[in-house]
One Martini backbone bead per residue (centre of mass of N, CA, C, O) as a GRO file, in nm:
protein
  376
    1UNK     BB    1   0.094   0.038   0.024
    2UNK     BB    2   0.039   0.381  -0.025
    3UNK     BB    3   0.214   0.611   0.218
    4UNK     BB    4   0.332   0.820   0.020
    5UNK     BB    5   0.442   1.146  -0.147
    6UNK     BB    6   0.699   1.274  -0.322
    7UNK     BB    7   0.706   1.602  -0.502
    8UNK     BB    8   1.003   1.815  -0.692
    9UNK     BB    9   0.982   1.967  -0.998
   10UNK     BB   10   0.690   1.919  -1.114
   11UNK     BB   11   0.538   2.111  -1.257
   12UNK     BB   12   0.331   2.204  -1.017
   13UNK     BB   13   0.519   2.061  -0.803
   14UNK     BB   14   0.610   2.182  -0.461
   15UNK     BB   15   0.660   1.985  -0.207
   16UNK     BB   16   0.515   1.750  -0.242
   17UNK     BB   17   0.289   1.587   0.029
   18UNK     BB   18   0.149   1.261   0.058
   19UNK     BB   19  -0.054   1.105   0.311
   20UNK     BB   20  -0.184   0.758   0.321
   21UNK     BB   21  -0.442   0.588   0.537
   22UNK     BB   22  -0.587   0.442   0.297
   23UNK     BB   23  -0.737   0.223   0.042
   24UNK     BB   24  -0.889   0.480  -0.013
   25UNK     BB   25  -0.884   0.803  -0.266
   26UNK     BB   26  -0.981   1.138  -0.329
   27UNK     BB   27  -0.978   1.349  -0.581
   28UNK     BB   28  -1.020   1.710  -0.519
   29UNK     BB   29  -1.028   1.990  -0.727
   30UNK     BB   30  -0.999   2.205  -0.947
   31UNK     BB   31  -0.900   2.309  -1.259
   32UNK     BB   32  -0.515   2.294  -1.207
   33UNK     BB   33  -0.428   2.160  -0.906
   34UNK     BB   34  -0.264   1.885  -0.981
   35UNK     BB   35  -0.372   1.596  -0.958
   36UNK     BB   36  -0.284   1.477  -1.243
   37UNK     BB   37   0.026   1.489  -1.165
   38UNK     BB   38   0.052   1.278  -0.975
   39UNK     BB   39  -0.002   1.028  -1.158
   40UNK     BB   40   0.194   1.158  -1.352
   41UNK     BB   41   0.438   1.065  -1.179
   42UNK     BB   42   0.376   0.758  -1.102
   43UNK     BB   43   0.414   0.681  -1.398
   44UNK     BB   44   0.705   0.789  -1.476
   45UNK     BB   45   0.849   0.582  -1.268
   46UNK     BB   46   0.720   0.307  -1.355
   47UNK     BB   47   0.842   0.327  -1.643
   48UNK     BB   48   1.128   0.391  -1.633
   49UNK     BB   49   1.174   0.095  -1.471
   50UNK     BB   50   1.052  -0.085  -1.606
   51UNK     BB   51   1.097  -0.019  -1.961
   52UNK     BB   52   1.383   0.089  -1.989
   53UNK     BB   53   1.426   0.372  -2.006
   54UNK     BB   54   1.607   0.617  -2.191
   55UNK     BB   55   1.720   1.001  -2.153
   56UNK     BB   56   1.912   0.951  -2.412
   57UNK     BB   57   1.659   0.897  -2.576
   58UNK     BB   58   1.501   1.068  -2.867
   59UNK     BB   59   1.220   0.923  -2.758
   60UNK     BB   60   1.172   1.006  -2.516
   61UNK     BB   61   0.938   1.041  -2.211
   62UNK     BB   62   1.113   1.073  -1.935
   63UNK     BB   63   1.149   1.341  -1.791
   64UNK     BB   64   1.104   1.599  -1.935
   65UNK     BB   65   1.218   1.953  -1.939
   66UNK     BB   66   0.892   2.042  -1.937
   67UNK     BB   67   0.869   1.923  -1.603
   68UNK     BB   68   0.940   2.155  -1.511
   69UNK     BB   69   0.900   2.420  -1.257
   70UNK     BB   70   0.910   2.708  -1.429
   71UNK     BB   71   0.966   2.899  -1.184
   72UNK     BB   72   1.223   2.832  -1.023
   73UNK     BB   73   1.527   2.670  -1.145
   74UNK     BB   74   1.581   2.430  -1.138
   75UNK     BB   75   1.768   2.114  -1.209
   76UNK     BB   76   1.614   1.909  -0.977
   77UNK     BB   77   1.424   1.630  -0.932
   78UNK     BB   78   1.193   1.481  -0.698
   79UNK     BB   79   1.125   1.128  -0.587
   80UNK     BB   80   0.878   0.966  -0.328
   81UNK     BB   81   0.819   0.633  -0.213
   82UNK     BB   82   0.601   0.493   0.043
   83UNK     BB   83   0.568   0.108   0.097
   84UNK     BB   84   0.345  -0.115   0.242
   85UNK     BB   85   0.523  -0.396   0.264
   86UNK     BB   86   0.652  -0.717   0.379
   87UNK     BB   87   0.654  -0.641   0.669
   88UNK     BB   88   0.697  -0.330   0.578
   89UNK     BB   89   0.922  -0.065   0.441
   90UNK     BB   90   0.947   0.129   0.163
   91UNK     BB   91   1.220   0.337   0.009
   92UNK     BB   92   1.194   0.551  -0.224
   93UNK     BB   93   1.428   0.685  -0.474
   94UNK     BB   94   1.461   1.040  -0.701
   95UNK     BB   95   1.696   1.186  -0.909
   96UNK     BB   96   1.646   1.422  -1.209
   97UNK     BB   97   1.892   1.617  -1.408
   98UNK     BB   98   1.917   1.904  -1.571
   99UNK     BB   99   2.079   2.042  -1.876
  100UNK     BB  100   1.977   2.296  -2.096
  101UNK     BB  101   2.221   2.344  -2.253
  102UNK     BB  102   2.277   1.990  -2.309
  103UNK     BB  103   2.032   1.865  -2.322
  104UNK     BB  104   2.032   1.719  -2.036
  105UNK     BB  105   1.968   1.383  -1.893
  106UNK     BB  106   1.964   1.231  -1.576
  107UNK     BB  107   2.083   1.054  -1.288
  108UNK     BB  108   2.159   1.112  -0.981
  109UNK     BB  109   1.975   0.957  -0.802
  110UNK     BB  110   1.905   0.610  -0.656
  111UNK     BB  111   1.678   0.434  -0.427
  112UNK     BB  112   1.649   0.118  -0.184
  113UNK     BB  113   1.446   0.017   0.087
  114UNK     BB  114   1.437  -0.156   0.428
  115UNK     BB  115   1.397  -0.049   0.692
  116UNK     BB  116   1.649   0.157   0.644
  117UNK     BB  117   1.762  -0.072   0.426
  118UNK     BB  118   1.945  -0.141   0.200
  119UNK     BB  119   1.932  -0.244  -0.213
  120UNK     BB  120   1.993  -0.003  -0.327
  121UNK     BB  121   2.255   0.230  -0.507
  122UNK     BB  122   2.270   0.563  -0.646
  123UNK     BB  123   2.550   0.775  -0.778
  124UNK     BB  124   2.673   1.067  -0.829
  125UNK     BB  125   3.035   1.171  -0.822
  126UNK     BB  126   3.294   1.386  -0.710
  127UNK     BB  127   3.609   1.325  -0.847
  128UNK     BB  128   3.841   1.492  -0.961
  129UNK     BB  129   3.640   1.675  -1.154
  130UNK     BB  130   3.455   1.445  -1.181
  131UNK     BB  131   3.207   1.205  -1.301
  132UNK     BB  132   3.085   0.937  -1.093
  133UNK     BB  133   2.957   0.675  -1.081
  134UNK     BB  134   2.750   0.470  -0.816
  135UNK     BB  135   2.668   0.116  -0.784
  136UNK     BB  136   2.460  -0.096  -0.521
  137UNK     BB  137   2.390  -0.356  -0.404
  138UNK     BB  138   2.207  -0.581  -0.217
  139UNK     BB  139   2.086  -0.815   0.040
  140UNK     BB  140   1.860  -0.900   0.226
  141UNK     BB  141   2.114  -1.000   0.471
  142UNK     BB  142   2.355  -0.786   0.498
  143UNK     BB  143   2.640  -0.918   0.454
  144UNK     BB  144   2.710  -0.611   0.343
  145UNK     BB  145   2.730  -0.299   0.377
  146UNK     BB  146   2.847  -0.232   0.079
  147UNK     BB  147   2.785  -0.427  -0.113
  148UNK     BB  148   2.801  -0.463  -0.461
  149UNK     BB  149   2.886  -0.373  -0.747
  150UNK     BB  150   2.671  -0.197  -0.996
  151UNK     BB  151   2.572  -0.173  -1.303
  152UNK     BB  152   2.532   0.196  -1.383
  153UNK     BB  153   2.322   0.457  -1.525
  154UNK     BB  154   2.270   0.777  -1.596
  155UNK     BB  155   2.006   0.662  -1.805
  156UNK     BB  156   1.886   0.495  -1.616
  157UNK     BB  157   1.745   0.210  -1.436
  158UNK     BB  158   1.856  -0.080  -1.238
  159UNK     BB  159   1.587  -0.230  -1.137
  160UNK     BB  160   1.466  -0.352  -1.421
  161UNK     BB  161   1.764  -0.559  -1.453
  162UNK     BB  162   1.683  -0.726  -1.232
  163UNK     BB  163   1.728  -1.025  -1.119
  164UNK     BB  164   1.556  -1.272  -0.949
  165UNK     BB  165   1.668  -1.410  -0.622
  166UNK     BB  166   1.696  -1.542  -0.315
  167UNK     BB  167   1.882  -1.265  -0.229
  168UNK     BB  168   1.565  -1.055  -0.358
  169UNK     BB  169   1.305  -1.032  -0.272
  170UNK     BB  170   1.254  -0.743  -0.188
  171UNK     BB  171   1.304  -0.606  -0.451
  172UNK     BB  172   1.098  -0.766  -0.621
  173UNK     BB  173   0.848  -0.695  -0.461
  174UNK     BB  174   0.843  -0.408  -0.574
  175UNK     BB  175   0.812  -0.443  -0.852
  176UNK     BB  176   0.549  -0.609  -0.862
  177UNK     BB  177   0.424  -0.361  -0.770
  178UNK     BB  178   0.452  -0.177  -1.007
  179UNK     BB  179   0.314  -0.437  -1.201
  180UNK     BB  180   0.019  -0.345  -1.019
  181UNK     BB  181   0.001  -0.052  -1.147
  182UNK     BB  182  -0.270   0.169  -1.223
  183UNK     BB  183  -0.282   0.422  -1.475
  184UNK     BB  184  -0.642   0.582  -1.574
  185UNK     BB  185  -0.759   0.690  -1.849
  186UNK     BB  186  -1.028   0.698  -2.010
  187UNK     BB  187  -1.082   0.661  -2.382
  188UNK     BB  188  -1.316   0.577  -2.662
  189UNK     BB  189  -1.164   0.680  -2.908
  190UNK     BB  190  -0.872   0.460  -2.857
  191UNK     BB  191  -1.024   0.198  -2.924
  192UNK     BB  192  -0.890  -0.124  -2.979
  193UNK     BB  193  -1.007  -0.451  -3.146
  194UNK     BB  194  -0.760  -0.514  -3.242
  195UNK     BB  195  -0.555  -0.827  -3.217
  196UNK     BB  196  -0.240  -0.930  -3.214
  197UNK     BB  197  -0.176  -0.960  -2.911
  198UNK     BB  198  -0.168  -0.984  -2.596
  199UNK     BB  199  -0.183  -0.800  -2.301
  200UNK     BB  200  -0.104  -0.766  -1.982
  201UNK     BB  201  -0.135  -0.412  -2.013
  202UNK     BB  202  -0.238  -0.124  -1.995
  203UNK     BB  203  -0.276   0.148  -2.107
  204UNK     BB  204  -0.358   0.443  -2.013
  205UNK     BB  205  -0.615   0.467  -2.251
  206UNK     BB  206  -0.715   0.193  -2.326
  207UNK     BB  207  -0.646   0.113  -2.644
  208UNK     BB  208  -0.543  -0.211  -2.561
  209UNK     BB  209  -0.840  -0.371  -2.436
  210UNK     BB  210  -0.838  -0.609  -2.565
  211UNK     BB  211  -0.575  -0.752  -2.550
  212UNK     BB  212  -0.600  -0.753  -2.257
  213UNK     BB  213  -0.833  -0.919  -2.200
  214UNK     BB  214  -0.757  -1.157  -2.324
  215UNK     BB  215  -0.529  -1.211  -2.099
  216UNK     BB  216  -0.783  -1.250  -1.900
  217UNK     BB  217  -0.927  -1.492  -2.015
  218UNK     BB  218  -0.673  -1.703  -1.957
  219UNK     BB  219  -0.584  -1.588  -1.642
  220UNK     BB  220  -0.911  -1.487  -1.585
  221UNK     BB  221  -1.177  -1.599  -1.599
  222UNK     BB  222  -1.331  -1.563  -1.340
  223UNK     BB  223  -1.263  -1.255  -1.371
  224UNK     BB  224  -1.474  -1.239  -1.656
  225UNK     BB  225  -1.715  -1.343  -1.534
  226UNK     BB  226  -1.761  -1.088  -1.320
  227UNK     BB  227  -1.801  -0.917  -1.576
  228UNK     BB  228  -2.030  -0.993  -1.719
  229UNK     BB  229  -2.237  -1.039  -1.445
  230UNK     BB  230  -2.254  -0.703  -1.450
  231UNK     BB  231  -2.364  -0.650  -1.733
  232UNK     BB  232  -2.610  -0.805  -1.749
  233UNK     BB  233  -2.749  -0.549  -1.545
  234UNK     BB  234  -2.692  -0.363  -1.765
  235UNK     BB  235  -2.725  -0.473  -2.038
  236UNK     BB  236  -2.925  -0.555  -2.264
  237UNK     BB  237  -2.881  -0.877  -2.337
  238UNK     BB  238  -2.622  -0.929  -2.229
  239UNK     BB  239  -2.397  -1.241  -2.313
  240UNK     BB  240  -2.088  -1.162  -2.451
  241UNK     BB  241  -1.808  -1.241  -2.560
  242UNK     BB  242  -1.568  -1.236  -2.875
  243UNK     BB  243  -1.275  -1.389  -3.041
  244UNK     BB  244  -1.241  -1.310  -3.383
  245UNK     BB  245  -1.042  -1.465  -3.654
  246UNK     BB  246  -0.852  -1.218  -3.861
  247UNK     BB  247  -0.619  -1.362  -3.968
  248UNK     BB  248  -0.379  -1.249  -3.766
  249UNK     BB  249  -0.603  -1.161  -3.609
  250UNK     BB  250  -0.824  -1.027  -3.348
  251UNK     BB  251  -1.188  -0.908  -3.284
  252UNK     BB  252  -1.367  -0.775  -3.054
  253UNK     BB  253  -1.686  -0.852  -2.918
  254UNK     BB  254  -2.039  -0.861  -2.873
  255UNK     BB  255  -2.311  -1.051  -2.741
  256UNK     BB  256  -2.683  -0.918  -2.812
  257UNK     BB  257  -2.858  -1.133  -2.770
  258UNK     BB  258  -2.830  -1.264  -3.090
  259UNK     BB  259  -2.596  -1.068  -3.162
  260UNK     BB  260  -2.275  -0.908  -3.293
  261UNK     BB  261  -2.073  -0.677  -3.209
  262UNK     BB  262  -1.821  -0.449  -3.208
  263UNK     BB  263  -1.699  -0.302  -2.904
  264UNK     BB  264  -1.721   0.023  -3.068
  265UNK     BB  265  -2.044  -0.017  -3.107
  266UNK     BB  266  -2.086   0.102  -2.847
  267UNK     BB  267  -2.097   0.289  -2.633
  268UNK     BB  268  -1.901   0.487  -2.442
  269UNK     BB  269  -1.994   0.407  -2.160
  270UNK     BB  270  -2.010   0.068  -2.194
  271UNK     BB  271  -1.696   0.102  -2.208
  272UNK     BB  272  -1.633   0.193  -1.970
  273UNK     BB  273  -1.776  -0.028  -1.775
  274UNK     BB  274  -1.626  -0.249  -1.900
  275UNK     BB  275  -1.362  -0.181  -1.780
  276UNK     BB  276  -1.411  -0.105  -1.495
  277UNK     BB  277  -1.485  -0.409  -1.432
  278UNK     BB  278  -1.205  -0.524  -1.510
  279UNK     BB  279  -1.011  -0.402  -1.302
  280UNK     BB  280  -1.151  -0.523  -1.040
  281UNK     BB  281  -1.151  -0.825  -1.132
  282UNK     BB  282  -0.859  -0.886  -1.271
  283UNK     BB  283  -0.675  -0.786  -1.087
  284UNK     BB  284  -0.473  -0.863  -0.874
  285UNK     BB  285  -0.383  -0.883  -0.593
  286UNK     BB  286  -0.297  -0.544  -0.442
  287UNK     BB  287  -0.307  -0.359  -0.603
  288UNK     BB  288  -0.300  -0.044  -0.803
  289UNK     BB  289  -0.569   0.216  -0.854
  290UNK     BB  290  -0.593   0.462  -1.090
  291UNK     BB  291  -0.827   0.724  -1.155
  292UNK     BB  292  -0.959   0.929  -1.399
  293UNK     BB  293  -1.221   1.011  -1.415
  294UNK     BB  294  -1.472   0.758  -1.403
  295UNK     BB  295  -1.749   0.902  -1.460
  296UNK     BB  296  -1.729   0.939  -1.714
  297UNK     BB  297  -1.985   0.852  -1.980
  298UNK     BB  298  -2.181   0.806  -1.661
  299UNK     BB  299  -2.406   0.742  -1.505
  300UNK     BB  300  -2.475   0.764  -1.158
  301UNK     BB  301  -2.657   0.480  -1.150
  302UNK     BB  302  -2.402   0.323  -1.270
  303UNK     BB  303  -2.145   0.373  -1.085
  304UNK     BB  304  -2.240   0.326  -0.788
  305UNK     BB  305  -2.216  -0.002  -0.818
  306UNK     BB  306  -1.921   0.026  -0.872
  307UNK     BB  307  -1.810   0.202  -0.599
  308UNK     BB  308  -1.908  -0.060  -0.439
  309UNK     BB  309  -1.735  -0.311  -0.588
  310UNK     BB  310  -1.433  -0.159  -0.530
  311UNK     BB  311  -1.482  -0.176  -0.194
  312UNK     BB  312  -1.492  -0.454  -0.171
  313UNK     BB  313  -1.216  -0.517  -0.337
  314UNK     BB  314  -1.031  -0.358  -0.160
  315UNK     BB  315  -1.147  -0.587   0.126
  316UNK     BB  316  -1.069  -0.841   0.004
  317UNK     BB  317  -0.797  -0.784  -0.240
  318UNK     BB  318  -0.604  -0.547  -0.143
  319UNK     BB  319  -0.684  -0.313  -0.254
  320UNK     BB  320  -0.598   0.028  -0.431
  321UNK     BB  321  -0.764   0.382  -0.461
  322UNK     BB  322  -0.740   0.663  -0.672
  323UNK     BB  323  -0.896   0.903  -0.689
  324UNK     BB  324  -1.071   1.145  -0.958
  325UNK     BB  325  -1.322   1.410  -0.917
  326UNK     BB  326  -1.606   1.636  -0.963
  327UNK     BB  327  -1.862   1.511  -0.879
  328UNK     BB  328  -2.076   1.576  -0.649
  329UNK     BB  329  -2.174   1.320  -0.564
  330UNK     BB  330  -1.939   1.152  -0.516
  331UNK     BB  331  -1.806   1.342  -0.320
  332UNK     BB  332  -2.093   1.276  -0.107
  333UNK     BB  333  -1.980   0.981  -0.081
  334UNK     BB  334  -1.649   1.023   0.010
  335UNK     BB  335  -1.509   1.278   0.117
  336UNK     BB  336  -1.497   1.232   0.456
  337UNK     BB  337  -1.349   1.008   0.424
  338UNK     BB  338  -1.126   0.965   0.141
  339UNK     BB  339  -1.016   1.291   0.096
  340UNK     BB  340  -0.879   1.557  -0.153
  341UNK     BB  341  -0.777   1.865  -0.134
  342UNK     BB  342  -0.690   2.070  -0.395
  343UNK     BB  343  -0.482   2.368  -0.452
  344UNK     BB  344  -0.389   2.691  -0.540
  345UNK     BB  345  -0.095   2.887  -0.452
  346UNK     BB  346   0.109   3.091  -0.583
  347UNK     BB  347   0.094   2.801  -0.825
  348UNK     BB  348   0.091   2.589  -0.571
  349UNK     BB  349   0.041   2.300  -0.475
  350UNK     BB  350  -0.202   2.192  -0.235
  351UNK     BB  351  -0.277   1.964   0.043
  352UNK     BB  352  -0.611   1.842   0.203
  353UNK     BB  353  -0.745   1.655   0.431
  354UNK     BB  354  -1.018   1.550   0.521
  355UNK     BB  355  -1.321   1.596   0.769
  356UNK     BB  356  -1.558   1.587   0.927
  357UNK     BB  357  -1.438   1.823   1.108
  358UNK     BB  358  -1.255   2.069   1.250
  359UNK     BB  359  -0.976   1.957   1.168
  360UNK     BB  360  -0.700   1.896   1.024
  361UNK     BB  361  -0.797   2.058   0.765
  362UNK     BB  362  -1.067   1.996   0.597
  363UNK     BB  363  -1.412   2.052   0.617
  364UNK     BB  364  -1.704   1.967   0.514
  365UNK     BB  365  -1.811   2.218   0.570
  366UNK     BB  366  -1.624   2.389   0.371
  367UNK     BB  367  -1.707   2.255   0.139
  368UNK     BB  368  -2.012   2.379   0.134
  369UNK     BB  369  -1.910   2.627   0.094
  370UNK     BB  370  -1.808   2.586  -0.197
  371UNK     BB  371  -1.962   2.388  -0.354
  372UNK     BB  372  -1.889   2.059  -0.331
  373UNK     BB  373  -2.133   2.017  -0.170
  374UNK     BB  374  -2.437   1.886  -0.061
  375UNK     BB  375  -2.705   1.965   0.201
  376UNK     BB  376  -2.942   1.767   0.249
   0.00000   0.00000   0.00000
């Protein structure tokens, strides 16, 4: 479970720090407030160790030097994560390093510790005027405190690299972590039915949820069956799923009555239930899902037995997640056990945790005075 995030000089993000007590989290204040840069930040974090992406290659998309915080003049982003799980506290840290006039982006520190040990460390050091890179992996069991010599790139994570050994199982236990964050903005005019092969990961604007599906129509038939079992409350005639074979491809369809329709033939809502259902259902248990602004193209009375089911499945198989909403009705419905009101001051994102009653942070009273609650 995510317990923390620190995040500086990256978009709107300045020395912003969030501590998360709950496994279910509401993010929501005006639009242009920070909130999707949060997400924006823990997205770019998994990419860039996951992917292996190198911040020298031209074609990069981590951490370019457009998310610098153009106010500041900094040339350093900083970004921390403290997660809750294996019996202990995981501590990541990640420094990315800007040189706008040599057009370089490297990595300046990257760490990752286990309730205060290391496991892996990362830094440039100057030596006689030199910048000298310093990679040290470390075993679970720390039988050498300096830990080994590990080769590491100045413009890469070396922990997307590591494979997992007998003596690695915490380090592993984080990256499995990572490999179960789901960061998501539905779009359904960017999907695609055309299935080339399976794919275990859906992109973060889910185009390609028919390929996803598929993997787990294979990998988890059962929660493919209570994605079908809930469509089937909305959809009128909703029957099933069918990937059809065309050529080297396959494609999506859907059948409604006695009917096949393609996948994107449905409207949008209907697009969107299904996906939403799909994750709540098919992803791993303990997973991390962050969604922004899931009602989207759904009608409120579709949506809530949707939050009624994230809510069990949350409690159930250790789920966490975190929405943004900006829906009156939703924010009635969340704010007060499990909101984060975001705002501007002075171009920087605040962010308060809300509370039932006028204690630290901001009151449901003070919502309803600024109009995002209704006092029914």
């Amino acid at each position: 479970m995510l317990k923390r995030l620190y995040v500086h000089n990256y978009k709107c993000l300045v020395n912003l720090d969030i501590n998360i007590d709950k496994n279910f989290g509401l993010f929501m204040g005006e639009n242009g407030s920070g909130k999707t840069a949060v997400f924006d930040a823990l997205y770019e974090i998994q990419h860039f160790i996951r992917s292996g992406a190198r911040l020298d290659d031209k074609l990069n998309t981590s951490f370019k030097s457009s998310t610098l915080t153009r106010w500041l003049n900094e040339p350093v982003q900083k970004f921390e994560l403290d997660i809750n799980g294996n019996s202990g506290l995981f501590k990541y840290t990640l420094e990315i390093e800007h040189n706008l006039e040599r057009k370089l982006i490297r990595v300046k520190s990257e760490a990752l510790l286990f309730n205060n040990q290391p496991l892996y460390k990362f830094s440039i050091e100057e030596q006689d005027g030199m910048s000298i890179s310093v990679g040290r992996l470390f075993n679970d069991h720390q039988t050498s405190n300096e830990g080994i010599p590990w080769a590491s790139s100045w413009f890469s994570s070396a922990l997307g690299s590591i494979q997992e050994r007998h003596d690695n199982k915490k380090l592993s236990w984080f990256k499995k972590w990572l490999d179960q964050l789901y960061i998501i903005k539905i779009t359904p005019s960017t999907l695609k039915i055309e299935i080339d092969t399976e794919e275990a990961y859906p992109e973060r604007n889910l185009s390609n949820y028919a390929a996803w599906l598929n993997y787990w129509n294979n990998e988890n038939s059962e929660g493919v069956f209570l994605v079908l079992t809930e469509l089937k409350k909305i959809i009128k005639e909703f029957k099933s799923f069918k990937f059809t074979q065309l050529g080297l491809q396959k494609i999506l369809e859907v059948k409604i009555d006695k009917l096949f329709y393609f996948f994107n033939e449905l409207s949008d809502g209907q697009q969107a239930l299904t996906i939403l259902y799909t994750i709540i259902y098919c992803v791993p248990e303990n997973s991390f899902i962050c969604i922004d602004e899931p009602e989207n193209f759904v009608a409120l009375p579709e949506i809530q037995p949707w939050f009624d089911k994230l809510y069990d499945q949350c409690a159930e198989r250790g789920l966490q997640a975190l929405l943004i909403s900006h829906h009156p009705n939703i924010i009635n419905y969340l704010a007060s056990d499990s909101g984060y009101w975001f705002s501007r001051e002075n171009n920087l994102t605040r962010i308060q945790k809300i509370s039932a009653e006028n204690e630290s942070g901001l009151s449901v009273a003070e919502l309803v005075e600024l109009g995002w609650i209704y006092d029914e």
